[in-house]
Tab-separated table of C-alpha atoms in Angstrom:
chain	number	residue	atom	x	y	z
Q	1	UNK	CA	0.365	-0.179	0.002
Q	2	UNK	CA	2.856	2.908	0.410
Q	3	UNK	CA	4.038	2.065	-2.862
Q	4	UNK	CA	1.015	3.400	-4.330
Q	5	UNK	CA	0.363	5.930	-1.802
Q	6	UNK	CA	3.847	7.204	-2.922
Q	7	UNK	CA	3.103	6.988	-6.697
Q	8	UNK	CA	0.112	9.658	-6.253
Q	9	UNK	CA	2.186	11.545	-4.439
Q	10	UNK	CA	5.250	11.651	-7.255
Q	11	UNK	CA	2.141	13.158	-9.484
Q	12	UNK	CA	1.488	16.010	-7.879
Q	13	UNK	CA	5.016	16.631	-6.075
Q	14	UNK	CA	6.955	19.256	-7.222
Q	15	UNK	CA	10.148	17.870	-9.225
Q	16	UNK	CA	12.757	18.633	-6.695
Q	17	UNK	CA	10.850	15.733	-4.619
Q	18	UNK	CA	10.583	13.280	-6.721
Q	19	UNK	CA	14.156	12.166	-7.596
Q	20	UNK	CA	17.241	12.903	-5.277
Q	21	UNK	CA	20.376	11.677	-4.823
Q	22	UNK	CA	23.047	10.973	-1.938
Q	23	UNK	CA	23.865	14.095	-0.275
Q	24	UNK	CA	21.490	15.892	-2.026
Q	25	UNK	CA	20.400	18.689	0.544
Q	26	UNK	CA	17.677	21.905	-0.764
Q	27	UNK	CA	18.595	24.919	0.184
Q	28	UNK	CA	16.522	25.868	2.771
Q	29	UNK	CA	16.982	23.289	5.481
Q	30	UNK	CA	15.582	24.276	9.127
Q	31	UNK	CA	18.104	24.565	12.037
Q	32	UNK	CA	15.877	24.178	14.593
Q	33	UNK	CA	15.380	20.584	16.397
Q	34	UNK	CA	12.653	18.363	15.228
Q	35	UNK	CA	10.153	18.030	17.391
Q	36	UNK	CA	9.925	15.483	20.322
Q	37	UNK	CA	6.331	15.326	19.698
Q	38	UNK	CA	6.933	14.015	16.178
Q	39	UNK	CA	10.062	12.236	16.032
Q	40	UNK	CA	9.759	10.173	19.668
Q	41	UNK	CA	7.036	7.258	17.576
Q	42	UNK	CA	7.375	5.746	13.641
Q	43	UNK	CA	5.749	3.031	11.414
Q	44	UNK	CA	8.215	0.540	10.345
Q	45	UNK	CA	7.389	-1.082	6.579
Q	46	UNK	CA	9.428	-4.152	5.824
Q	47	UNK	CA	9.806	-4.982	1.884
Q	48	UNK	CA	9.790	-8.530	0.610
Q	49	UNK	CA	10.942	-8.208	-2.620
Q	50	UNK	CA	10.570	-11.913	-4.213
Q	51	UNK	CA	7.454	-13.191	-6.339
Q	52	UNK	CA	6.544	-16.311	-8.012
Q	53	UNK	CA	6.387	-14.276	-11.522
Q	54	UNK	CA	5.215	-11.106	-12.499
Q	55	UNK	CA	1.930	-9.968	-13.260
Q	56	UNK	CA	1.418	-8.057	-16.320
Q	57	UNK	CA	0.402	-4.247	-15.384
Q	58	UNK	CA	3.050	-4.260	-12.039
Q	59	UNK	CA	6.122	-2.217	-12.176
Q	60	UNK	CA	6.605	-2.471	-8.339
Q	61	UNK	CA	10.257	-3.227	-6.929
Q	62	UNK	CA	9.479	-7.118	-7.157
Q	63	UNK	CA	12.443	-9.874	-8.397
Q	64	UNK	CA	11.903	-13.420	-9.362
Q	65	UNK	CA	13.995	-15.384	-6.867
Q	66	UNK	CA	16.841	-17.654	-8.467
Q	67	UNK	CA	17.325	-19.398	-5.370
Q	68	UNK	CA	16.409	-19.484	-1.712
Q	69	UNK	CA	18.190	-17.209	-0.200
Q	70	UNK	CA	15.813	-16.770	2.933
Q	71	UNK	CA	18.221	-16.811	5.527
Q	72	UNK	CA	20.363	-13.861	3.817
Q	73	UNK	CA	17.705	-12.138	3.610
Q	74	UNK	CA	16.474	-12.470	7.076
Q	75	UNK	CA	19.802	-11.528	8.428
Q	76	UNK	CA	19.877	-8.460	6.338
Q	77	UNK	CA	16.288	-7.198	7.614
Q	78	UNK	CA	16.735	-7.722	11.027
Q	79	UNK	CA	20.532	-5.926	10.579
Q	80	UNK	CA	18.889	-3.082	8.766
Q	81	UNK	CA	16.341	-2.892	11.151
Q	82	UNK	CA	18.543	-2.244	13.983
Q	83	UNK	CA	20.659	0.331	12.374
Q	84	UNK	CA	17.516	2.493	11.091
Q	85	UNK	CA	15.922	2.126	14.732
Q	86	UNK	CA	19.426	3.148	15.778
Q	87	UNK	CA	20.169	5.599	13.405
Q	88	UNK	CA	15.743	7.054	14.513
Q	89	UNK	CA	16.532	7.370	17.813
Q	90	UNK	CA	12.498	6.609	18.452
Q	91	UNK	CA	11.402	5.316	21.187
Q	92	UNK	CA	7.953	3.401	19.936
Q	93	UNK	CA	6.841	1.890	16.553
Q	94	UNK	CA	3.171	2.566	16.100
Q	95	UNK	CA	2.497	-0.520	13.860
Q	96	UNK	CA	4.191	-2.631	11.146
Q	97	UNK	CA	3.338	-3.470	7.211
Q	98	UNK	CA	5.494	-6.025	5.763
Q	99	UNK	CA	4.668	-5.930	2.118
Q	100	UNK	CA	6.391	-6.868	-1.159
Q	101	UNK	CA	6.749	-8.333	-3.801
Q	102	UNK	CA	4.618	-11.181	-2.616
Q	103	UNK	CA	5.862	-11.334	1.367
Q	104	UNK	CA	3.323	-14.345	1.612
Q	105	UNK	CA	6.162	-16.461	0.093
Q	106	UNK	CA	8.079	-16.744	3.011
Q	107	UNK	CA	8.404	-18.501	6.329
Q	108	UNK	CA	6.557	-16.693	9.042
Q	109	UNK	CA	9.792	-17.444	11.375
Q	110	UNK	CA	10.739	-14.009	9.110
Q	111	UNK	CA	8.315	-12.351	10.208
Q	112	UNK	CA	8.844	-13.567	13.858
Q	113	UNK	CA	12.131	-12.898	13.688
Q	114	UNK	CA	11.811	-8.810	12.297
Q	115	UNK	CA	8.999	-8.082	15.569
Q	116	UNK	CA	11.315	-9.660	18.119
Q	117	UNK	CA	14.499	-7.573	16.707
Q	118	UNK	CA	12.258	-4.090	16.666
Q	119	UNK	CA	10.454	-5.190	20.140
Q	120	UNK	CA	13.805	-5.963	21.358
Q	121	UNK	CA	14.949	-2.217	20.798
Q	122	UNK	CA	11.771	-0.612	20.707
Q	123	UNK	CA	8.989	-0.733	22.467
Q	124	UNK	CA	6.157	-2.306	20.135
Q	125	UNK	CA	2.797	-2.870	21.669
Q	126	UNK	CA	1.017	-6.268	22.207
Q	127	UNK	CA	-2.078	-4.088	20.509
Q	128	UNK	CA	0.411	-2.748	17.303
Q	129	UNK	CA	-1.221	-2.751	13.939
Q	130	UNK	CA	1.009	-5.806	12.426
Q	131	UNK	CA	-0.052	-6.500	8.575
Q	132	UNK	CA	0.855	-8.686	5.743
Q	133	UNK	CA	0.121	-8.404	2.158
Q	134	UNK	CA	-1.353	-12.201	0.965
Q	135	UNK	CA	-1.587	-13.176	-2.331
Q	136	UNK	CA	-4.521	-15.768	-2.286
Q	137	UNK	CA	-3.985	-18.696	-2.930
Q	138	UNK	CA	-3.361	-22.195	-1.727
Q	139	UNK	CA	0.099	-21.436	-0.414
Q	140	UNK	CA	-0.836	-17.898	1.086
Q	141	UNK	CA	-3.524	-19.150	2.460
Q	142	UNK	CA	-2.255	-22.336	4.492
Q	143	UNK	CA	0.141	-20.065	6.092
Q	144	UNK	CA	-2.298	-17.560	7.583
Q	145	UNK	CA	-2.564	-19.090	11.049
Q	146	UNK	CA	1.277	-19.372	11.512
Q	147	UNK	CA	1.656	-15.574	10.269
Q	148	UNK	CA	-0.628	-15.195	13.181
Q	149	UNK	CA	1.711	-17.182	15.453
Q	150	UNK	CA	4.342	-15.226	14.360
Q	151	UNK	CA	3.002	-11.860	15.503
Q	152	UNK	CA	0.260	-10.753	12.446
Q	153	UNK	CA	-3.037	-9.166	13.496
Q	154	UNK	CA	-4.357	-7.922	10.445
Q	155	UNK	CA	-4.274	-9.527	6.448
Q	156	UNK	CA	-4.439	-7.237	2.990
Q	157	UNK	CA	-5.755	-9.496	0.263
Q	158	UNK	CA	-4.556	-9.062	-3.332
Q	159	UNK	CA	-7.826	-10.447	-4.659
Q	160	UNK	CA	-7.911	-7.312	-7.827
Q	161	UNK	CA	-10.493	-9.578	-9.591
Q	162	UNK	CA	-13.264	-11.830	-9.231
Q	163	UNK	CA	-13.318	-12.305	-12.813
Q	164	UNK	CA	-11.244	-15.220	-13.511
Q	165	UNK	CA	-10.702	-14.857	-17.264
Q	166	UNK	CA	-9.065	-11.229	-16.057
Q	167	UNK	CA	-6.928	-12.759	-13.393
Q	168	UNK	CA	-5.153	-14.489	-16.032
Q	169	UNK	CA	-4.704	-11.526	-18.184
Q	170	UNK	CA	-3.260	-9.729	-15.732
Q	171	UNK	CA	-0.863	-12.572	-14.716
Q	172	UNK	CA	-1.728	-13.528	-11.299
Q	173	UNK	CA	-2.185	-16.516	-10.005
Q	174	UNK	CA	-5.104	-17.252	-8.525
Q	175	UNK	CA	-8.682	-17.452	-9.702
Q	176	UNK	CA	-11.664	-16.270	-7.211
Q	177	UNK	CA	-12.846	-19.242	-5.963
Q	178	UNK	CA	-8.834	-19.013	-4.024
Q	179	UNK	CA	-9.538	-15.814	-3.549
Q	180	UNK	CA	-12.799	-16.149	-1.577
Q	181	UNK	CA	-11.366	-19.209	0.458
Q	182	UNK	CA	-8.375	-17.203	1.523
Q	183	UNK	CA	-11.222	-14.205	2.232
Q	184	UNK	CA	-13.273	-16.760	4.238
Q	185	UNK	CA	-9.795	-17.987	6.154
Q	186	UNK	CA	-8.112	-14.800	6.546
Q	187	UNK	CA	-11.561	-13.512	8.561
Q	188	UNK	CA	-11.691	-16.556	11.201
Q	189	UNK	CA	-8.438	-15.979	12.195
Q	190	UNK	CA	-8.452	-11.816	12.164
Q	191	UNK	CA	-11.971	-10.506	12.227
Q	192	UNK	CA	-12.365	-7.611	11.069
Q	193	UNK	CA	-8.895	-6.892	10.400
Q	194	UNK	CA	-9.129	-8.446	6.857
Q	195	UNK	CA	-8.509	-5.520	3.693
Q	196	UNK	CA	-9.483	-6.689	0.315
Q	197	UNK	CA	-7.945	-4.647	-2.570
Q	198	UNK	CA	-9.886	-4.923	-5.629
Q	199	UNK	CA	-8.850	-3.228	-8.919
Q	200	UNK	CA	-11.183	-0.870	-11.493
Q	201	UNK	CA	-10.361	0.105	-14.435
Q	202	UNK	CA	-9.030	-3.182	-16.174
Q	203	UNK	CA	-9.001	-4.015	-20.110
Q	204	UNK	CA	-12.722	-4.847	-21.274
Q	205	UNK	CA	-14.206	-3.803	-18.084
Q	206	UNK	CA	-17.810	-2.086	-18.194
Q	207	UNK	CA	-19.270	0.337	-15.193
Q	208	UNK	CA	-22.453	-2.124	-15.197
Q	209	UNK	CA	-19.970	-5.661	-14.673
Q	210	UNK	CA	-18.003	-3.420	-12.262
Q	211	UNK	CA	-20.654	-2.906	-10.302
Q	212	UNK	CA	-22.016	-6.615	-10.195
Q	213	UNK	CA	-18.333	-7.349	-9.471
Q	214	UNK	CA	-18.009	-5.334	-6.403
Q	215	UNK	CA	-21.127	-6.202	-4.781
Q	216	UNK	CA	-20.424	-9.461	-5.137
Q	217	UNK	CA	-17.425	-9.019	-3.386
Q	218	UNK	CA	-19.214	-6.753	-0.450
Q	219	UNK	CA	-20.902	-9.573	-0.094
Q	220	UNK	CA	-17.905	-12.037	1.784
Q	221	UNK	CA	-15.207	-9.496	2.256
Q	222	UNK	CA	-14.671	-8.185	6.120
Q	223	UNK	CA	-14.797	-4.744	7.169
Q	224	UNK	CA	-11.978	-2.904	4.957
Q	225	UNK	CA	-11.389	-2.590	1.039
Q	226	UNK	CA	-9.136	-1.077	-0.645
Q	227	UNK	CA	-9.784	0.194	-4.405
Q	228	UNK	CA	-6.913	0.529	-7.096
Q	229	UNK	CA	-7.268	1.945	-10.613
Q	230	UNK	CA	-5.091	-0.261	-12.543
Q	231	UNK	CA	-2.975	2.313	-14.733
Q	232	UNK	CA	-0.409	1.573	-17.127
Q	233	UNK	CA	3.216	1.493	-16.716
Q	234	UNK	CA	5.465	2.161	-19.496
Q	235	UNK	CA	7.842	-0.933	-19.667
Q	236	UNK	CA	4.968	-3.937	-18.607
Q	237	UNK	CA	3.753	-6.242	-21.021
Q	238	UNK	CA	0.150	-4.738	-20.650
Q	239	UNK	CA	2.166	-1.451	-21.957
Q	240	UNK	CA	3.103	-2.735	-25.211
Q	241	UNK	CA	-0.266	-5.153	-25.139
Q	242	UNK	CA	-1.895	-1.381	-24.980
Q	243	UNK	CA	0.631	-0.193	-27.692
Q	244	UNK	CA	0.626	-2.570	-30.379
Q	245	UNK	CA	-3.149	-2.332	-29.882
Q	246	UNK	CA	-4.008	-5.843	-28.612
Q	247	UNK	CA	-5.574	-5.280	-25.640
Q	248	UNK	CA	-8.079	-2.107	-25.571
Q	249	UNK	CA	-8.851	-0.152	-21.871
Q	250	UNK	CA	-11.553	2.218	-20.227
Q	251	UNK	CA	-11.497	5.929	-20.879
Q	252	UNK	CA	-11.110	8.185	-18.571
Q	253	UNK	CA	-14.442	9.104	-18.437
Q	254	UNK	CA	-15.302	5.550	-17.493
Q	255	UNK	CA	-13.309	4.875	-15.021
Q	256	UNK	CA	-13.978	8.119	-13.130
Q	257	UNK	CA	-18.031	6.639	-13.658
Q	258	UNK	CA	-16.909	3.798	-12.103
Q	259	UNK	CA	-14.977	5.383	-9.204
Q	260	UNK	CA	-18.103	7.156	-8.269
Q	261	UNK	CA	-20.424	3.948	-8.846
Q	262	UNK	CA	-17.718	2.074	-6.432
Q	263	UNK	CA	-18.269	4.696	-3.623
Q	264	UNK	CA	-21.984	4.801	-3.838
Q	265	UNK	CA	-21.663	1.107	-3.577
Q	266	UNK	CA	-19.823	0.780	-0.961
Q	267	UNK	CA	-21.677	3.277	1.225
Q	268	UNK	CA	-24.910	1.281	0.815
Q	269	UNK	CA	-23.085	-2.260	1.815
Q	270	UNK	CA	-21.841	-0.183	4.743
Q	271	UNK	CA	-18.701	1.790	4.836
Q	272	UNK	CA	-17.314	5.079	5.166
Q	273	UNK	CA	-14.444	6.806	2.949
Q	274	UNK	CA	-11.630	7.952	5.238
Q	275	UNK	CA	-9.090	8.145	2.203
Q	276	UNK	CA	-9.083	7.946	-1.733
Q	277	UNK	CA	-8.671	4.524	-2.077
Q	278	UNK	CA	-9.928	3.073	1.548
Q	279	UNK	CA	-12.637	2.435	2.615
Q	280	UNK	CA	-14.045	0.522	6.103
Q	281	UNK	CA	-17.163	-0.324	8.484
Q	282	UNK	CA	-16.143	1.456	11.593
Q	283	UNK	CA	-14.193	3.970	12.760
Q	284	UNK	CA	-12.296	1.393	14.925
Q	285	UNK	CA	-11.409	-0.726	11.239
Q	286	UNK	CA	-9.149	2.101	9.584
Q	287	UNK	CA	-5.511	0.923	8.905
Q	288	UNK	CA	-3.536	2.996	11.581
Q	289	UNK	CA	-0.487	1.864	9.316
Q	290	UNK	CA	-1.830	4.161	6.372
Q	291	UNK	CA	-3.493	6.521	8.416
Q	292	UNK	CA	0.515	7.354	10.272
Q	293	UNK	CA	1.549	8.271	5.866
Q	294	UNK	CA	-1.208	10.281	5.125
Q	295	UNK	CA	-0.859	12.466	8.884
Q	296	UNK	CA	2.518	13.115	7.915
Q	297	UNK	CA	4.296	10.914	10.801
Q	298	UNK	CA	7.195	9.590	10.283
Q	299	UNK	CA	8.125	5.657	9.110
Q	300	UNK	CA	11.021	4.018	8.529
Q	301	UNK	CA	11.222	2.052	5.791
Q	302	UNK	CA	13.844	-1.723	5.597
Q	303	UNK	CA	14.440	-3.804	2.661
Q	304	UNK	CA	15.119	-3.536	-1.252
Q	305	UNK	CA	13.465	-0.263	-2.392
Q	306	UNK	CA	11.507	0.598	0.638
Q	307	UNK	CA	11.346	4.362	0.792
Q	308	UNK	CA	11.167	6.439	4.842
Q	309	UNK	CA	10.495	10.216	6.220
Q	310	UNK	CA	12.241	10.240	9.351
Q	311	UNK	CA	14.795	12.868	11.586
Q	312	UNK	CA	18.274	10.698	11.743
Q	313	UNK	CA	18.855	11.723	15.568
Q	314	UNK	CA	21.581	9.324	16.004
Q	315	UNK	CA	23.693	10.862	13.619
Q	316	UNK	CA	23.105	14.344	14.949
Q	317	UNK	CA	19.909	15.308	12.368
Q	318	UNK	CA	17.570	17.557	13.039
Q	319	UNK	CA	15.376	17.510	9.993
Q	320	UNK	CA	13.364	14.799	8.469
Q	321	UNK	CA	15.108	13.219	5.795
Q	322	UNK	CA	13.665	11.308	2.667
Q	323	UNK	CA	15.180	7.978	2.234
Q	324	UNK	CA	15.374	5.197	-0.424
Q	325	UNK	CA	17.068	2.148	-0.354
Q	326	UNK	CA	18.872	-0.070	-2.594
Q	327	UNK	CA	16.242	-1.310	-5.269
Q	328	UNK	CA	18.487	-4.722	-6.148
Q	329	UNK	CA	18.018	-7.425	-3.458
Q	330	UNK	CA	22.168	-8.828	-4.551
Q	331	UNK	CA	23.286	-5.549	-4.193
Q	332	UNK	CA	21.285	-4.306	-1.441
Q	333	UNK	CA	22.147	-7.408	0.817
Q	334	UNK	CA	25.888	-7.110	0.368
Q	335	UNK	CA	25.328	-2.988	1.251
Q	336	UNK	CA	24.065	-4.258	4.422
Q	337	UNK	CA	26.437	-6.772	5.059
Q	338	UNK	CA	29.182	-3.864	4.994
Q	339	UNK	CA	26.915	-0.659	6.087
Q	340	UNK	CA	24.785	-2.195	8.416
Q	341	UNK	CA	21.722	-0.691	6.247
Q	342	UNK	CA	21.543	-0.331	2.172
Q	343	UNK	CA	20.403	3.669	2.396
Q	344	UNK	CA	21.014	4.666	-1.546
Q	345	UNK	CA	19.152	8.003	-1.761
Q	346	UNK	CA	18.853	10.712	0.881
Q	347	UNK	CA	17.476	13.902	0.946
Q	348	UNK	CA	17.340	16.960	3.891
Q	349	UNK	CA	13.713	17.980	3.338
Q	350	UNK	CA	13.647	21.814	4.386
Q	351	UNK	CA	10.467	23.366	5.438
Q	352	UNK	CA	8.856	23.914	2.292
Q	353	UNK	CA	9.132	20.872	1.356
Q	354	UNK	CA	8.000	19.016	4.459
Q	355	UNK	CA	4.784	20.942	4.223
Q	356	UNK	CA	3.945	20.032	0.372
Q	357	UNK	CA	4.150	16.296	1.688
Q	358	UNK	CA	1.990	17.136	4.748
Q	359	UNK	CA	-0.402	18.590	2.394
Q	360	UNK	CA	-0.614	16.114	-0.429
Q	361	UNK	CA	-0.392	13.070	1.856
Q	362	UNK	CA	-3.442	14.984	4.044
Q	363	UNK	CA	-5.212	15.941	1.838
Q	364	UNK	CA	-6.178	11.896	1.036
Q	365	UNK	CA	-8.349	11.576	4.116
Q	366	UNK	CA	-12.150	12.674	3.826
Q	367	UNK	CA	-11.092	14.650	7.298
Q	368	UNK	CA	-8.357	16.315	5.200
Q	369	UNK	CA	-5.926	18.300	7.876
Q	370	UNK	CA	-7.273	20.232	10.837
Q	371	UNK	CA	-5.659	23.291	12.314
Q	372	UNK	CA	-3.922	21.927	15.033
Q	373	UNK	CA	-2.186	19.155	13.161
Q	374	UNK	CA	-0.979	21.736	10.488
Q	375	UNK	CA	-0.063	23.719	13.604
Q	376	UNK	CA	2.332	21.019	14.705
Q	377	UNK	CA	4.471	21.405	11.247
Q	378	UNK	CA	4.010	25.080	10.635
Q	379	UNK	CA	3.511	26.817	14.108
Q	380	UNK	CA	4.013	30.244	12.156
Q	381	UNK	CA	1.817	30.366	9.236
Q	382	UNK	CA	-1.741	28.761	9.612
Q	383	UNK	CA	-4.300	27.249	6.796
Q	384	UNK	CA	-6.181	29.907	6.722
Q	385	UNK	CA	-2.998	32.666	6.230
Q	386	UNK	CA	-1.512	29.853	3.881
Q	387	UNK	CA	-4.763	29.683	1.337
Q	388	UNK	CA	-7.767	31.787	2.692
Q	389	UNK	CA	-6.826	34.724	0.752
Q	390	UNK	CA	-6.124	32.562	-2.414
Q	391	UNK	CA	-8.735	33.809	-5.582
Q	392	UNK	CA	-7.678	30.196	-6.956
Q	393	UNK	CA	-8.597	28.832	-3.493
Q	394	UNK	CA	-11.640	30.810	-2.960
Q	395	UNK	CA	-13.061	29.771	-6.500
Q	396	UNK	CA	-12.523	25.669	-4.988
Q	397	UNK	CA	-14.440	27.031	-1.626
Q	398	UNK	CA	-17.255	28.715	-4.116
Q	399	UNK	CA	-17.187	25.675	-6.551
Q	400	UNK	CA	-18.300	23.196	-3.277
Q	401	UNK	CA	-15.307	20.974	-4.367
Q	402	UNK	CA	-12.651	22.626	-1.133
Q	403	UNK	CA	-13.715	23.266	2.693
Q	404	UNK	CA	-11.950	25.455	4.596
Q	405	UNK	CA	-13.472	26.207	8.083
Q	406	UNK	CA	-12.993	25.957	12.200
Q	407	UNK	CA	-12.606	22.322	11.132
Q	408	UNK	CA	-9.552	22.828	8.766
Q	409	UNK	CA	-8.997	22.301	5.445
Q	410	UNK	CA	-10.235	19.137	3.246
Q	411	UNK	CA	-11.705	18.241	-0.005
Q	412	UNK	CA	-15.370	17.942	-0.505
Q	413	UNK	CA	-17.432	14.514	-1.381
Q	414	UNK	CA	-17.097	15.637	-4.674
Q	415	UNK	CA	-13.765	17.156	-5.068
Q	416	UNK	CA	-11.960	14.038	-3.399
Q	417	UNK	CA	-12.771	12.721	-7.029
Q	418	UNK	CA	-10.783	15.657	-8.324
Q	419	UNK	CA	-8.411	15.461	-6.384
Q	420	UNK	CA	-5.424	14.989	-8.202
Q	421	UNK	CA	-6.475	18.255	-10.448
Q	422	UNK	CA	-7.200	20.452	-7.092
Q	423	UNK	CA	-3.664	19.799	-5.943
Q	424	UNK	CA	-1.720	21.484	-8.358
Q	425	UNK	CA	-3.489	24.435	-6.763
Q	426	UNK	CA	-2.645	24.786	-3.249
Q	427	UNK	CA	0.615	23.749	-4.023
Q	428	UNK	CA	1.407	26.600	-6.083
Q	429	UNK	CA	-0.311	28.907	-2.846
Q	430	UNK	CA	1.565	27.232	-0.311
Q	431	UNK	CA	5.471	27.596	-2.191
Q	432	UNK	CA	3.992	31.128	-2.973
Q	433	UNK	CA	3.478	31.667	0.747
Q	434	UNK	CA	5.981	29.576	2.726
Q	435	UNK	CA	9.157	30.201	0.449
Q	436	UNK	CA	9.780	34.029	1.946
Q	437	UNK	CA	9.628	32.064	5.301
Q	438	UNK	CA	11.261	28.952	5.126
Q	439	UNK	CA	14.064	29.459	7.422
Q	440	UNK	CA	11.462	29.950	9.763
Q	441	UNK	CA	10.050	26.294	9.476
Q	442	UNK	CA	10.258	24.181	12.810
Q	443	UNK	CA	11.749	21.017	10.932
């Protein structure tokens, strides 16, 4: 889930935040110490890079393992976890997410070992949310109980579709029957803590067939659903098929209607939307790990290609850094063995850059950004001061797409579907208001 979120962010963030290299530093770096309220806690993302095969639409950082190196990978994941926890000096990990790749290919003992490593260094509550991405195959289903024993207490199941022909064309290695069986077993083991990923905008899909499929899925799924639009990524098999005319994709108008119909269908089944792509039956069933991203909290990324955002207090850092680990597993393993970590790129975030991320991520939530939360990152320039006088923002407010009131800044129901077109205007206004004051920032 983090990868999808970051991909969405990269479409609207300024170019200077989309790519960075070792040692690169932006001009407006604050010299003030980071707030303990923000730096004492973090969430943890652990990336398992291996898959049995690559799906036709996928451009994520994943690899087909040529040999079983689980033992080496486990040791290196533990080593990098220890190093980055020491570097961050956080006292508490609030949630853990095991993503990939296909982490449900890994033995449960691997996740138990990583969780034990975390618990040895910092506080990891017994109630902390620990999520595992699961591919709904017989192998994945058969290990669910062992994953629970290892410390996992939430499953995110990549169903993607209940249409077998679509699953086959997308290169998925499960069918709808296996998916439904996996959901049933996961719900038995973790009632109320099973999320289902489903994809729309697939080749030849219609609005009507999508509505029927989603309604069928909602009759059997648990209390959390994540919707994702299938996007064409250059270099994938699906991209080549579309480019040569072998496959056709739904138009933008059709996928927009699919999204709106899905929102209404989910609401009719008792689901409340709390983020652009995420829906839950009750506030207690939200993905707490992903909320930590959207609220701009610190997170530590471990494993090949993982991303992180934290203040490296352990080496005297006083500003948050955006960090990316080395992509290729074999290279990453060599670096971890040599340095204790495989951090390939790091960027110190100036005050403006940090606020841009807080804005982009926070506006994904239906609750948006409240005044108190914004003040944690920008105590001297409030939401009203930044956005209240903007002509463009006033137009968005008058059109009903945007709301700025005593609660804070957020999109309306209609505006949330247009977020990608709203954010650039907000970012321009943020830069106009903050740039002259960037040196006064708190982080």
